[in-house]
CSV table of C-alpha atoms and ligand atoms in Angstrom, one decimal:
chain,number,residue,atom,x,y,z
A,1,MET,CA,-7.0,-16.0,8.7
A,2,ASN,CA,-9.9,-14.3,6.1
A,3,LYS,CA,-7.6,-12.5,3.0
A,4,GLN,CA,-7.7,-8.8,4.4
A,5,LYS,CA,-10.0,-6.5,2.7
A,6,GLY,CA,-8.6,-3.4,1.3
A,7,TRP,CA,-10.4,0.4,1.0
A,8,LYS,CA,-12.2,-0.7,-2.0
A,9,GLU,CA,-14.0,-3.4,-0.4
A,10,ILE,CA,-14.8,-1.4,3.1
A,11,PRO,CA,-18.6,-0.5,3.3
A,12,ILE,CA,-19.0,2.6,1.5
A,13,GLY,CA,-18.5,5.4,4.0
A,14,GLY,CA,-16.0,4.0,5.3
A,15,ILE,CA,-18.1,2.9,8.2
A,16,ILE,CA,-16.8,-0.3,10.3
A,17,ALA,CA,-19.5,-1.1,12.6
A,18,LYS,CA,-18.3,-4.2,14.4
A,19,ALA,CA,-15.6,-4.1,17.0
A,20,GLY,CA,-12.3,-6.1,17.4
A,21,THR,CA,-12.0,-6.6,13.5
A,22,ALA,CA,-8.8,-4.6,12.6
A,23,LYS,CA,-7.0,-7.6,11.4
A,24,GLU,CA,-9.5,-7.9,9.0
A,25,TYR,CA,-8.6,-4.9,6.8
A,26,LYS,CA,-5.3,-3.8,5.1
A,27,THR,CA,-5.6,-0.7,7.0
A,28,GLY,CA,-2.2,0.6,5.3
A,29,ASP,CA,-3.6,1.3,1.8
A,30,TRP,CA,-5.9,3.9,3.4
A,31,LYS,CA,-2.4,6.1,3.4
A,32,ILE,CA,-0.9,9.0,1.4
A,33,LEU,CA,2.1,9.5,2.8
A,34,LYS,CA,4.2,6.9,4.4
A,35,PRO,CA,6.9,6.6,6.9
A,36,VAL,CA,10.5,6.1,5.9
A,37,VAL,CA,13.2,5.8,8.5
A,38,ASP,CA,16.8,6.7,8.0
A,39,ARG,CA,18.7,4.0,9.5
A,40,ASP,CA,22.0,5.6,9.6
A,41,LYS,CA,20.5,8.4,12.0
A,42,CYS,CA,18.1,6.4,14.0
A,43,ILE,CA,19.0,5.5,17.6
A,44,HIS,CA,16.9,2.9,18.4
A,45,CYS,CA,15.3,5.0,21.3
A,46,LEU,CA,12.0,3.2,20.5
A,47,GLN,CA,9.9,6.1,21.1
A,48,CYS,CA,8.3,5.9,17.6
A,49,TRP,CA,7.6,2.1,18.4
A,50,MET,CA,6.0,3.5,22.1
A,51,PHE,CA,3.7,6.5,19.8
A,52,CYS,CA,2.5,4.4,16.7
A,53,PRO,CA,-1.1,4.0,17.3
A,54,ASP,CA,-1.2,1.0,15.5
A,55,LEU,CA,1.8,-0.9,16.4
A,56,CYS,CA,3.1,-0.7,13.1
A,57,VAL,CA,6.9,0.2,14.0
A,58,ILE,CA,8.5,-3.4,13.9
A,59,VAL,CA,11.1,-4.0,16.4
A,60,LYS,CA,13.7,-7.1,16.8
A,61,ASP,CA,16.1,-7.4,19.6
A,62,GLU,CA,15.5,-3.9,20.8
A,63,LYS,CA,16.0,-2.5,17.4
A,64,ILE,CA,13.4,-0.8,14.3
A,65,VAL,CA,13.6,-3.5,11.6
A,66,GLY,CA,10.8,-2.0,9.6
A,67,ILE,CA,7.3,-0.5,9.3
A,68,ASP,CA,4.6,-2.3,8.2
A,69,TYR,CA,3.3,-0.7,5.6
A,70,GLU,CA,-0.1,-3.2,5.1
A,71,HIS,CA,-1.5,-1.6,8.7
A,72,CYS,CA,0.5,1.6,8.9
A,73,LYS,CA,-2.5,4.6,8.3
A,74,GLY,CA,0.4,7.6,7.7
A,75,CYS,CA,-0.7,9.5,10.5
A,76,GLY,CA,3.0,10.7,11.3
A,77,ILE,CA,3.0,10.5,14.8
A,78,CYS,CA,6.2,8.5,14.6
A,79,ALA,CA,8.0,11.4,12.3
A,80,SER,CA,6.9,14.0,14.7
A,81,ILE,CA,7.9,12.2,17.9
A,82,CYS,CA,11.1,11.0,16.5
A,83,PRO,CA,13.9,13.3,18.3
A,84,LYS,CA,16.6,12.6,15.4
A,85,LYS,CA,14.3,13.4,13.1
A,86,CYS,CA,15.0,10.5,10.7
A,87,ILE,CA,11.8,9.5,9.8
A,88,LYS,CA,10.5,11.2,6.4
A,89,MET,CA,7.0,11.4,5.5
A,90,GLU,CA,7.2,10.1,1.6
A,91,LYS,CA,4.6,9.4,-1.0
B,1,LIG,S1,12.0,7.7,17.1
B,1,LIG,FE1,13.6,8.1,15.8
B,1,LIG,S2,15.6,7.4,16.7
B,1,LIG,FE2,14.0,6.7,17.7
B,1,LIG,S3,14.0,4.6,17.1
B,1,LIG,FE3,12.2,5.6,16.2
B,1,LIG,S4,13.2,6.2,14.0
B,1,LIG,FE4,14.7,5.6,15.8
B,2,LIG,S1,2.8,6.8,10.4
B,2,LIG,FE1,1.5,6.2,12.1
B,2,LIG,S2,0.9,4.5,12.0
B,2,LIG,FE2,2.2,4.5,10.2
B,2,LIG,S3,4.2,3.8,11.7
B,2,LIG,FE3,3.9,6.3,11.9
B,2,LIG,S4,2.8,6.3,13.9
B,2,LIG,FE4,2.4,4.3,13.2
């Protein structure tokens, strides 16, 4: 696999014209805030996993085990959807 490109290496204006190239970019370095899960409060309902548009919630054995920060864009959907309010968006 090619080395993934960060935000400084994408074309000026952020235009990525070629389709199917998400794996080539570290889209996670575009974010301002990152989701942090309070594992003590999490009930592993997996709603954050279902709603994440970038498949960044990492699940193993039906439990949340982490966030793929290299590709998470910090949209905050996971935090807004979480029924236990155990995801905080932090700098
Ligand atoms: S939505 Fe909230 S409670 Fe459900 S798995 Fe995700 S972090 Fe845990
Ligand atoms: S902030 Fe957005 S991209 Fe990142 S894990 Fe949550 S829903 Fe996915």
